[in-house]
Each structure stands twice: as structure tokens, then as C-alpha cells.
Short mmCIF file of C-alpha atoms in Angstrom, two decimals:
data_model
loop_
_atom_site.label_atom_id
_atom_site.label_comp_id
_atom_site.label_asym_id
_atom_site.label_seq_id
_atom_site.Cartn_x
_atom_site.Cartn_y
_atom_site.Cartn_z
CA UNK A 136 -25.69 25.10 -13.67
CA UNK A 137 -22.12 25.90 -12.56
CA UNK A 138 -21.43 22.24 -11.76
CA UNK A 139 -22.88 21.19 -15.12
CA UNK A 140 -20.61 23.72 -16.85
CA UNK A 141 -17.57 22.58 -14.82
CA UNK A 142 -18.17 18.90 -15.56
CA UNK A 143 -18.91 19.43 -19.25
CA UNK A 144 -17.17 16.81 -21.38
CA UNK A 145 -16.42 19.44 -24.02
CA UNK A 146 -14.51 21.61 -21.53
CA UNK A 147 -12.36 18.69 -20.38
CA UNK A 148 -11.79 17.59 -23.95
CA UNK A 149 -10.33 21.04 -24.63
CA UNK A 150 -8.07 20.58 -21.58
CA UNK A 151 -6.72 17.35 -23.09
CA UNK A 152 -6.16 19.03 -26.45
CA UNK A 153 -4.32 21.95 -24.81
CA UNK A 154 -2.22 19.55 -22.70
CA UNK A 155 -1.29 17.55 -25.79
CA UNK A 156 -0.35 20.75 -27.60
CA UNK A 157 1.69 21.86 -24.57
CA UNK A 158 3.57 18.56 -24.66
CA UNK A 159 4.31 19.06 -28.35
CA UNK A 160 5.52 22.62 -27.75
CA UNK A 161 8.11 21.50 -25.21
CA UNK A 162 8.45 17.73 -25.39
CA UNK A 163 12.03 17.58 -24.08
CA UNK A 164 11.18 19.70 -21.04
CA UNK A 165 8.03 17.60 -20.52
CA UNK A 166 10.05 14.37 -20.56
CA UNK A 167 12.71 15.73 -18.18
CA UNK A 168 10.19 17.02 -15.67
CA UNK A 169 8.12 13.83 -15.82
CA UNK A 170 11.26 11.78 -15.22
CA UNK A 171 12.07 13.98 -12.22
CA UNK A 172 8.56 13.58 -10.82
CA UNK A 173 8.70 9.80 -11.29
CA UNK A 174 12.07 9.71 -9.50
CA UNK A 175 10.70 11.82 -6.65
CA UNK A 176 7.75 9.47 -6.21
CA UNK A 177 10.13 6.51 -6.51
CA UNK A 178 12.49 7.59 -3.72
CA UNK A 179 9.72 8.28 -1.21
CA UNK A 180 10.10 4.87 0.47
CA UNK A 181 13.86 5.22 0.72
CA UNK A 182 13.57 8.74 2.15
CA UNK A 183 10.93 7.65 4.66
CA UNK A 184 13.28 4.90 5.86
CA UNK A 185 16.13 7.43 6.01
CA UNK A 186 14.01 9.68 8.23
CA UNK A 187 13.35 6.78 10.59
CA UNK A 188 17.05 5.95 10.68
CA UNK A 189 17.98 9.57 11.42
CA UNK A 190 15.28 9.80 14.11
CA UNK A 191 16.72 6.73 15.84
CA UNK A 192 20.12 8.46 16.07
CA UNK A 193 18.74 11.56 17.78
CA UNK A 194 19.04 11.18 21.52
CA UNK A 195 20.02 14.48 23.15
CA UNK A 196 19.16 17.72 21.40
CA UNK A 197 22.11 19.53 23.01
CA UNK A 198 24.82 17.07 21.97
CA UNK A 199 23.54 15.48 18.75
CA UNK A 200 24.89 16.60 15.44
CA UNK A 201 22.99 19.40 13.75
CA UNK A 202 23.48 17.64 10.42
CA UNK A 203 20.91 15.05 11.49
CA UNK A 204 18.30 17.79 11.77
CA UNK A 205 19.35 19.36 8.47
CA UNK A 206 19.23 15.98 6.72
CA UNK A 207 15.79 15.26 8.20
CA UNK A 208 14.48 18.67 7.09
CA UNK A 209 15.92 18.16 3.59
CA UNK A 210 14.40 14.68 3.32
CA UNK A 211 11.04 16.05 4.50
CA UNK A 212 11.19 18.81 1.89
CA UNK A 213 11.88 16.31 -0.87
CA UNK A 214 9.08 14.04 0.37
CA UNK A 215 6.67 16.97 0.28
CA UNK A 216 7.60 18.13 -3.21
CA UNK A 217 6.26 15.63 -5.81
CA UNK A 218 2.60 16.66 -5.70
CA UNK A 219 3.42 20.36 -5.73
CA UNK A 220 5.78 19.90 -8.67
CA UNK A 221 3.16 17.83 -10.48
CA UNK A 222 0.54 20.57 -10.02
CA UNK A 223 2.98 23.26 -11.12
CA UNK A 224 4.00 21.19 -14.09
CA UNK A 225 0.36 20.65 -15.09
CA UNK A 226 -0.16 24.41 -14.99
CA UNK A 227 2.94 25.05 -17.08
CA UNK A 228 1.91 22.39 -19.55
CA UNK A 229 -1.53 23.92 -20.09
CA UNK A 230 -0.04 27.40 -20.50
CA UNK A 231 2.49 26.12 -23.04
CA UNK A 232 -0.22 25.39 -25.60
CA UNK A 233 -0.18 27.74 -28.61
CA UNK A 234 -3.57 29.28 -27.87
CA UNK A 235 -4.95 27.73 -24.66
CA UNK A 236 -8.66 27.97 -23.94
CA UNK A 237 -10.01 30.14 -21.15
CA UNK A 238 -10.97 26.96 -19.30
CA UNK A 239 -7.41 25.62 -19.60
CA UNK A 240 -5.95 28.89 -18.38
CA UNK A 241 -8.28 28.92 -15.38
CA UNK A 242 -7.30 25.34 -14.54
CA UNK A 243 -3.63 26.22 -15.00
CA UNK A 244 -3.95 29.16 -12.64
CA UNK A 245 -5.77 27.06 -10.03
CA UNK A 246 -3.11 24.32 -10.23
CA UNK A 247 -0.29 26.88 -10.02
CA UNK A 248 -1.90 28.56 -7.00
CA UNK A 249 -2.52 25.24 -5.29
CA UNK A 250 1.05 23.94 -5.65
CA UNK A 251 2.73 25.93 -2.83
CA UNK A 252 -0.22 25.36 -0.49
CA UNK A 253 -0.12 21.60 -1.12
CA UNK A 254 3.65 21.60 -0.60
CA UNK A 255 3.37 23.46 2.70
CA UNK A 256 0.61 21.26 4.10
CA UNK A 257 2.33 18.01 3.09
CA UNK A 258 5.60 19.28 4.57
CA UNK A 259 3.82 20.12 7.82
CA UNK A 260 2.36 16.60 7.83
CA UNK A 261 5.90 15.23 7.52
CA UNK A 262 7.28 17.45 10.27
CA UNK A 263 4.49 16.51 12.65
CA UNK A 264 4.78 12.72 12.31
CA UNK A 265 5.62 10.60 15.31
CA UNK A 266 9.25 10.28 14.21
CA UNK A 267 9.25 13.60 12.36
CA UNK A 268 11.49 16.60 12.80
CA UNK A 269 9.07 18.31 15.18
CA UNK A 270 9.01 15.55 17.77
CA UNK A 271 12.44 13.99 17.35
CA UNK A 272 14.65 16.97 16.59
CA UNK A 273 12.80 19.96 18.07
CA UNK A 274 11.25 17.98 20.94
CA UNK A 275 7.75 19.35 20.41
CA UNK A 276 5.21 17.85 22.78
CA UNK A 277 3.22 14.84 21.58
CA UNK A 278 -0.17 16.48 22.13
CA UNK A 279 0.94 19.52 20.12
CA UNK A 280 2.11 17.52 17.11
CA UNK A 281 -1.00 15.31 17.21
CA UNK A 282 -3.32 18.34 17.33
CA UNK A 283 -1.42 20.22 14.63
CA UNK A 284 -1.33 17.16 12.40
CA UNK A 285 -5.08 16.68 12.84
CA UNK A 286 -5.71 20.34 11.96
CA UNK A 287 -3.40 20.07 8.94
CA UNK A 288 -5.31 17.02 7.73
CA UNK A 289 -8.60 18.88 8.11
CA UNK A 290 -7.18 21.79 6.13
CA UNK A 291 -6.11 19.42 3.37
CA UNK A 292 -9.56 17.83 3.17
CA UNK A 293 -11.64 20.99 3.42
CA UNK A 294 -9.53 23.96 2.39
CA UNK A 295 -7.64 22.59 -0.61
CA UNK A 296 -10.70 21.66 -2.72
CA UNK A 297 -12.45 24.91 -1.76
CA UNK A 298 -9.38 26.98 -2.58
CA UNK A 299 -8.93 25.18 -5.90
CA UNK A 300 -12.54 25.78 -6.96
CA UNK A 301 -12.46 29.42 -5.82
CA UNK A 302 -9.27 30.20 -7.75
CA UNK A 303 -10.55 28.29 -10.77
CA UNK A 304 -13.82 30.21 -10.91
CA UNK A 305 -12.07 33.51 -10.17
CA UNK A 306 -10.25 33.16 -13.48
CA UNK A 307 -13.30 32.36 -15.58
CA UNK A 308 -14.89 35.20 -17.53
CA UNK A 309 -18.41 33.80 -17.70
#
């Protein structure tokens, strides 16, 4: 019964109506944020190549420039941000509607709650890559980064959907 309610076409139609109304309420902000998200997704390849280039310059942790590590951390943060920003933006969009439905508000809250968790897990995935900050800059052991990356992936597959559904249903009245 709960799944039937969740997958109801009427509920998701209301989501689309609230999203459209949210876009109308703040169309300039919507356009600016969407442009930013598109740019963030667009520079991912360039940033990934930059991380590889920086990693190749790191040789000795005691003598290498600290700016390499800072640049690698900054690039990793930017690479981790698009999905979190997209979720946060979706939540803001649904809340911007004049009179959003309870279903829309629950979805908005779930998306908003999920955004920092998604960001953190994706950032950890970036840090734990073979040429990531953990291995190259902090000299973490290979077995440690492999195990942590595997656990992070499991969390993303199992915890994120469960967390999303739990927060969503927590904010439903019926």
C-alpha cells in the first residue's frame, strides 16, 4: 500500500506542477543555478585530468609544495559538488512553489537532507581513488584506500536510498 501510494501518478503529477510553479516564482535564480550545475558537470573531465596531472607532480611529501595538495582537495570538492547542488536545488525549487503539496514538501525535505550526505560520500570516493589525495598526497596505504572506497560504495548503494525513503516518509502526515 505504501509503495502504491509513493508511486501514484497523481502524486508525481503534483510534484511536476509544484516544480513548474517554483520555476515561475524564481525563473532568473533557476536559470543561474541550472547554468552553474551544467558548468560543474561540464568541467568534470578537465578537473579529473587536472587531478591526474597534480598527482604526477607529487613525489616527496616532505618537499613537495603544499599548494598541490590544496589544489587537489579543491578540485575534489568541486568534482563532488554537482549532485549535491542538484538535490539542494530540487528541494529549493519545490519549496518555492506558492502553495506546495505535502508530497512535494516531503520530497523537498528528503532531497535537502540527502544533499550533504551525497556530497560527503562522493568526495570520499574522490579522495580514495588510486591517484586521489589520500594515496598521493597523504600517502595512505593502498589496502586502506581500497577498503574505505569499497565501504563508501556500499554506503552509497544501500544507505542513500534507505535514508532518502526514511526522511521522505518521516515528513508525510498520512
